[in-house]
Amino acid sequence: MKIEDRTFIISGGASGLGLATARDLHSRGAYVSLLDLNASSGAEVISEFGSRAKFFETDVSSTESIEAAINGTVSWVQETGKDICGVIAGAGVGLPGLIVDKTNEPVSIESIDFVLNINLRGTLDLIRQAVPHMTTVKPEGPDGERGVIIMIASSAAFDGQMGQVAYAASKGAVASVTLPLARDLSRYGIRVVTIAPALFDSNMTKLMGPKVKKSLENAMEWPKRAGQPEEFARLVRESVENGMLNGTVLRLDGAMRMPARL
Ligand SMILES: NC(=O)c1ccc[n+]([C@@H]2O[C@H](COP(=O)([O-])OP(=O)(O)OC[C@H]3O[C@@H](n4cnc5c(N)ncnc54)[C@H](O)[C@@H]3O)[C@@H](O)[C@H]2O)c1
């Protein structure tokens, strides 16, 4: 699918992988609707982008908040005439916790709910609410394509480390809904691709201490470094443009297989 003159909804678009994706698509002529909890970063980002960008302060764990952002995007699209053809579900959080700690205390159900509500429920709710606005756009090209949905899983979907039960559950689920979503949406000419990154520089990974980050980099097979957000954005771009990428989970991980512990 071509990028220029199409609107892409990007959750988590005010930071890290979502922001790099927004920059990349925007620089190629896309219209970007950025949804993020962080209003101050959102305002900064919008001033950087200038035209062809909108920011909606959104909590993806709230159905009403997503609905408001989608309605806002739809009104904007009515002004611009640039159809919603892509969703990149990038909003996500990590919250480590052993299933039972050294004092025999189980992880709180609230912390499990917190991660699942944002990473899994928030991803599906965003897609669920955006898709009806994509199924009706004019199909384009020889395949009659209408759009692309891109989700972000993680290496933790496959080799989650100690303390990552909630995060791995959320990312494993995102990986496993990729094929059924692609099957549901194939009749509309909408593809679904999930990218599973290993360690990438972002605000999320800035929270790690330097020792933890170094040991994760050491676990990379090659290159032995964190990925750069721009390298992630390149794979998003390829996923948008390459019509044969569908119903699949792409690992972007320098052959890293995460060890049980660091
Ligand atoms: N950076 C990595 O190493 C890495 C690796 C694997 C997967 N991921 C995944 O990539 C995605 C992007 O992460 P990142 O590394 O860019 O982190 P980041 O912290 O830089 O960006 C995440 C963004 O999501 C937003 N967000 C958090 N909760 C939200 C909510 N409830 N509603 C709306 N927005 C919310 C944050 O405000 C932030 O702007 C996440 O899903 C993360 O799990 C990241």
PDB file of N, CA and C and ligand atoms in Angstrom, residues 12 15-17 36-38 58-60 90-93 118 152-154 167 171 197-200 202-205, ligand 1:
ATOM      1  N   GLY A  12       0.591   5.343  21.136  1.00  0.00           N
ATOM      2  CA  GLY A  12       1.963   5.421  21.647  1.00  0.00           C
ATOM      3  C   GLY A  12       2.820   6.274  20.731  1.00  0.00           C
ATOM      4  N   SER A  15       6.186   8.808  21.628  1.00  0.00           N
ATOM      5  CA  SER A  15       7.487   8.387  22.164  1.00  0.00           C
ATOM      6  C   SER A  15       7.991   7.132  21.450  1.00  0.00           C
ATOM      7  N   GLY A  16       9.286   6.929  21.539  1.00  0.00           N
ATOM      8  CA  GLY A  16       9.922   5.663  21.183  1.00  0.00           C
ATOM      9  C   GLY A  16       9.589   5.130  19.800  1.00  0.00           C
ATOM     10  N   LEU A  17       9.157   3.889  19.745  1.00  0.00           N
ATOM     11  CA  LEU A  17       8.945   3.204  18.470  1.00  0.00           C
ATOM     12  C   LEU A  17       7.764   3.813  17.707  1.00  0.00           C
ATOM     13  N   ASP A  36      -1.919   9.195  22.481  1.00  0.00           N
ATOM     14  CA  ASP A  36      -0.994   8.873  23.572  1.00  0.00           C
ATOM     15  C   ASP A  36      -1.523   9.471  24.870  1.00  0.00           C
ATOM     16  N   LEU A  37      -1.147   8.803  25.954  1.00  0.00           N
ATOM     17  CA  LEU A  37      -1.500   9.265  27.295  1.00  0.00           C
ATOM     18  C   LEU A  37      -0.742  10.532  27.657  1.00  0.00           C
ATOM     19  N   ASN A  38       0.455  10.664  27.100  1.00  0.00           N
ATOM     20  CA  ASN A  38       1.363  11.732  27.488  1.00  0.00           C
ATOM     21  C   ASN A  38       1.100  13.005  26.665  1.00  0.00           C
ATOM     22  N   THR A  58      -5.043  10.252  24.790  1.00  0.00           N
ATOM     23  CA  THR A  58      -5.854   9.021  24.804  1.00  0.00           C
ATOM     24  C   THR A  58      -5.297   8.017  25.792  1.00  0.00           C
ATOM     25  N   ASP A  59      -6.203   7.382  26.512  1.00  0.00           N
ATOM     26  CA  ASP A  59      -5.810   6.236  27.341  1.00  0.00           C
ATOM     27  C   ASP A  59      -6.380   4.992  26.659  1.00  0.00           C
ATOM     28  N   VAL A  60      -5.511   4.165  26.092  1.00  0.00           N
ATOM     29  CA  VAL A  60      -6.029   3.018  25.324  1.00  0.00           C
ATOM     30  C   VAL A  60      -6.686   1.956  26.211  1.00  0.00           C
ATOM     31  N   GLY A  90       0.943   0.977  19.025  1.00  0.00           N
ATOM     32  CA  GLY A  90       2.261   0.989  19.669  1.00  0.00           C
ATOM     33  C   GLY A  90       2.236   1.270  21.162  1.00  0.00           C
ATOM     34  N   ALA A  91       1.080   1.698  21.702  1.00  0.00           N
ATOM     35  CA  ALA A  91       1.054   2.013  23.138  1.00  0.00           C
ATOM     36  C   ALA A  91       1.302   0.748  23.941  1.00  0.00           C
ATOM     37  N   GLY A  92       2.210   0.822  24.888  1.00  0.00           N
ATOM     38  CA  GLY A  92       2.485  -0.379  25.679  1.00  0.00           C
ATOM     39  C   GLY A  92       3.268  -0.034  26.932  1.00  0.00           C
ATOM     40  N   VAL A  93       3.151  -0.908  27.904  1.00  0.00           N
ATOM     41  CA  VAL A  93       3.871  -0.729  29.176  1.00  0.00           C
ATOM     42  C   VAL A  93       4.450  -2.068  29.625  1.00  0.00           C
ATOM     43  N   ILE A 118      -3.676  -2.423  28.945  1.00  0.00           N
ATOM     44  CA  ILE A 118      -3.041  -1.509  27.981  1.00  0.00           C
ATOM     45  C   ILE A 118      -2.531  -2.290  26.766  1.00  0.00           C
ATOM     46  N   ILE A 152       2.488  -4.319  17.856  1.00  0.00           N
ATOM     47  CA  ILE A 152       3.841  -4.512  18.395  1.00  0.00           C
ATOM     48  C   ILE A 152       3.790  -5.558  19.505  1.00  0.00           C
ATOM     49  N   ALA A 153       4.438  -6.696  19.250  1.00  0.00           N
ATOM     50  CA  ALA A 153       4.586  -7.706  20.305  1.00  0.00           C
ATOM     51  C   ALA A 153       5.949  -7.463  20.955  1.00  0.00           C
ATOM     52  N   SER A 154       6.722  -8.510  21.156  1.00  0.00           N
ATOM     53  CA  SER A 154       8.030  -8.388  21.816  1.00  0.00           C
ATOM     54  C   SER A 154       8.686  -9.756  21.776  1.00  0.00           C
ATOM     55  N   TYR A 167       3.652  -9.259  31.173  1.00  0.00           N
ATOM     56  CA  TYR A 167       4.091  -8.682  29.889  1.00  0.00           C
ATOM     57  C   TYR A 167       4.091  -9.756  28.801  1.00  0.00           C
ATOM     58  N   LYS A 171       1.971  -9.861  25.292  1.00  0.00           N
ATOM     59  CA  LYS A 171       2.635  -9.851  23.993  1.00  0.00           C
ATOM     60  C   LYS A 171       2.429 -11.172  23.241  1.00  0.00           C
ATOM     61  N   PRO A 197       9.900  -6.810  18.517  1.00  0.00           N
ATOM     62  CA  PRO A 197      11.267  -6.327  18.700  1.00  0.00           C
ATOM     63  C   PRO A 197      11.917  -6.945  19.936  1.00  0.00           C
ATOM     64  N   ALA A 198      13.247  -6.996  19.892  1.00  0.00           N
ATOM     65  CA  ALA A 198      13.996  -7.310  21.120  1.00  0.00           C
ATOM     66  C   ALA A 198      14.271  -5.975  21.816  1.00  0.00           C
ATOM     67  N   LEU A 199      15.497  -5.699  22.173  1.00  0.00           N
ATOM     68  CA  LEU A 199      15.834  -4.468  22.884  1.00  0.00           C
ATOM     69  C   LEU A 199      16.005  -3.310  21.901  1.00  0.00           C
ATOM     70  N   PHE A 200      15.187  -2.270  22.069  1.00  0.00           N
ATOM     71  CA  PHE A 200      15.311  -1.049  21.262  1.00  0.00           C
ATOM     72  C   PHE A 200      15.414   0.155  22.189  1.00  0.00           C
ATOM     73  N   SER A 202      14.486   3.431  23.742  1.00  0.00           N
ATOM     74  CA  SER A 202      13.240   4.209  23.839  1.00  0.00           C
ATOM     75  C   SER A 202      13.116   4.673  25.282  1.00  0.00           C
ATOM     76  N   ASN A 203      12.053   5.433  25.560  1.00  0.00           N
ATOM     77  CA  ASN A 203      11.839   5.845  26.954  1.00  0.00           C
ATOM     78  C   ASN A 203      11.611   4.643  27.851  1.00  0.00           C
ATOM     79  N   MET A 204      10.975   3.590  27.292  1.00  0.00           N
ATOM     80  CA  MET A 204      10.721   2.387  28.099  1.00  0.00           C
ATOM     81  C   MET A 204      12.038   1.758  28.553  1.00  0.00           C
ATOM     82  N   THR A 205      12.992   1.639  27.634  1.00  0.00           N
ATOM     83  CA  THR A 205      14.238   0.957  27.986  1.00  0.00           C
ATOM     84  C   THR A 205      15.220   1.888  28.701  1.00  0.00           C
TER      85      THR A 205
HETATM   86  N1  LIG B   1      11.793  -0.627  23.391  1.00  0.00           N
HETATM   87  C1  LIG B   1      11.888  -1.938  23.423  1.00  0.00           C
HETATM   88  O1  LIG B   1      12.961  -2.502  23.677  1.00  0.00           O
HETATM   89  C2  LIG B   1      10.675  -2.779  23.124  1.00  0.00           C
HETATM   90  C3  LIG B   1      10.869  -4.147  22.917  1.00  0.00           C
HETATM   91  C4  LIG B   1       9.782  -4.947  22.639  1.00  0.00           C
HETATM   92  C5  LIG B   1       8.519  -4.395  22.545  1.00  0.00           C
HETATM   93  N2  LIG B   1       8.343  -3.065  22.761  1.00  0.00           N
HETATM   94  C6  LIG B   1       6.984  -2.545  22.657  1.00  0.00           C
HETATM   95  O2  LIG B   1       6.974  -1.439  21.783  1.00  0.00           O
HETATM   96  C7  LIG B   1       5.881  -0.581  22.126  1.00  0.00           C
HETATM   97  C8  LIG B   1       6.414   0.858  22.199  1.00  0.00           C
HETATM   98  O3  LIG B   1       7.306   0.933  23.314  1.00  0.00           O
HETATM   99  P1  LIG B   1       8.533   1.940  23.376  1.00  0.00           P
HETATM  100  O4  LIG B   1       9.741   1.144  23.633  1.00  0.00           O
HETATM  101  O5  LIG B   1       8.497   2.860  22.224  1.00  0.00           O
HETATM  102  O6  LIG B   1       8.199   2.681  24.742  1.00  0.00           O
HETATM  103  P2  LIG B   1       7.921   4.201  25.084  1.00  0.00           P
HETATM  104  O7  LIG B   1       7.689   4.210  26.556  1.00  0.00           O
HETATM  105  O8  LIG B   1       8.981   5.081  24.513  1.00  0.00           O
HETATM  106  O9  LIG B   1       6.553   4.512  24.306  1.00  0.00           O
HETATM  107  C9  LIG B   1       5.325   3.975  24.712  1.00  0.00           C
HETATM  108  C10 LIG B   1       4.269   5.050  24.607  1.00  0.00           C
HETATM  109  O10 LIG B   1       3.022   4.462  24.987  1.00  0.00           O
HETATM  110  C11 LIG B   1       2.314   5.440  25.741  1.00  0.00           C
HETATM  111  N3  LIG B   1       1.324   4.813  26.602  1.00  0.00           N
HETATM  112  C12 LIG B   1       1.534   4.072  27.716  1.00  0.00           C
HETATM  113  N4  LIG B   1       0.365   3.721  28.271  1.00  0.00           N
HETATM  114  C13 LIG B   1      -0.601   4.250  27.467  1.00  0.00           C
HETATM  115  C14 LIG B   1      -2.024   4.224  27.509  1.00  0.00           C
HETATM  116  N5  LIG B   1      -2.686   3.618  28.503  1.00  0.00           N
HETATM  117  N6  LIG B   1      -2.698   4.851  26.534  1.00  0.00           N
HETATM  118  C15 LIG B   1      -2.031   5.497  25.529  1.00  0.00           C
HETATM  119  N7  LIG B   1      -0.697   5.554  25.449  1.00  0.00           N
HETATM  120  C16 LIG B   1      -0.001   4.942  26.422  1.00  0.00           C
HETATM  121  C17 LIG B   1       3.383   6.167  26.546  1.00  0.00           C
HETATM  122  O11 LIG B   1       2.935   7.427  27.006  1.00  0.00           O
HETATM  123  C18 LIG B   1       4.517   6.252  25.534  1.00  0.00           C
HETATM  124  O12 LIG B   1       4.459   7.463  24.810  1.00  0.00           O
HETATM  125  C19 LIG B   1       5.315  -1.122  23.428  1.00  0.00           C
HETATM  126  O13 LIG B   1       4.177  -1.899  23.128  1.00  0.00           O
HETATM  127  C20 LIG B   1       6.416  -2.009  23.946  1.00  0.00           C
HETATM  128  O14 LIG B   1       5.907  -3.043  24.761  1.00  0.00           O
HETATM  129  C21 LIG B   1       9.393  -2.236  23.051  1.00  0.00           C
END
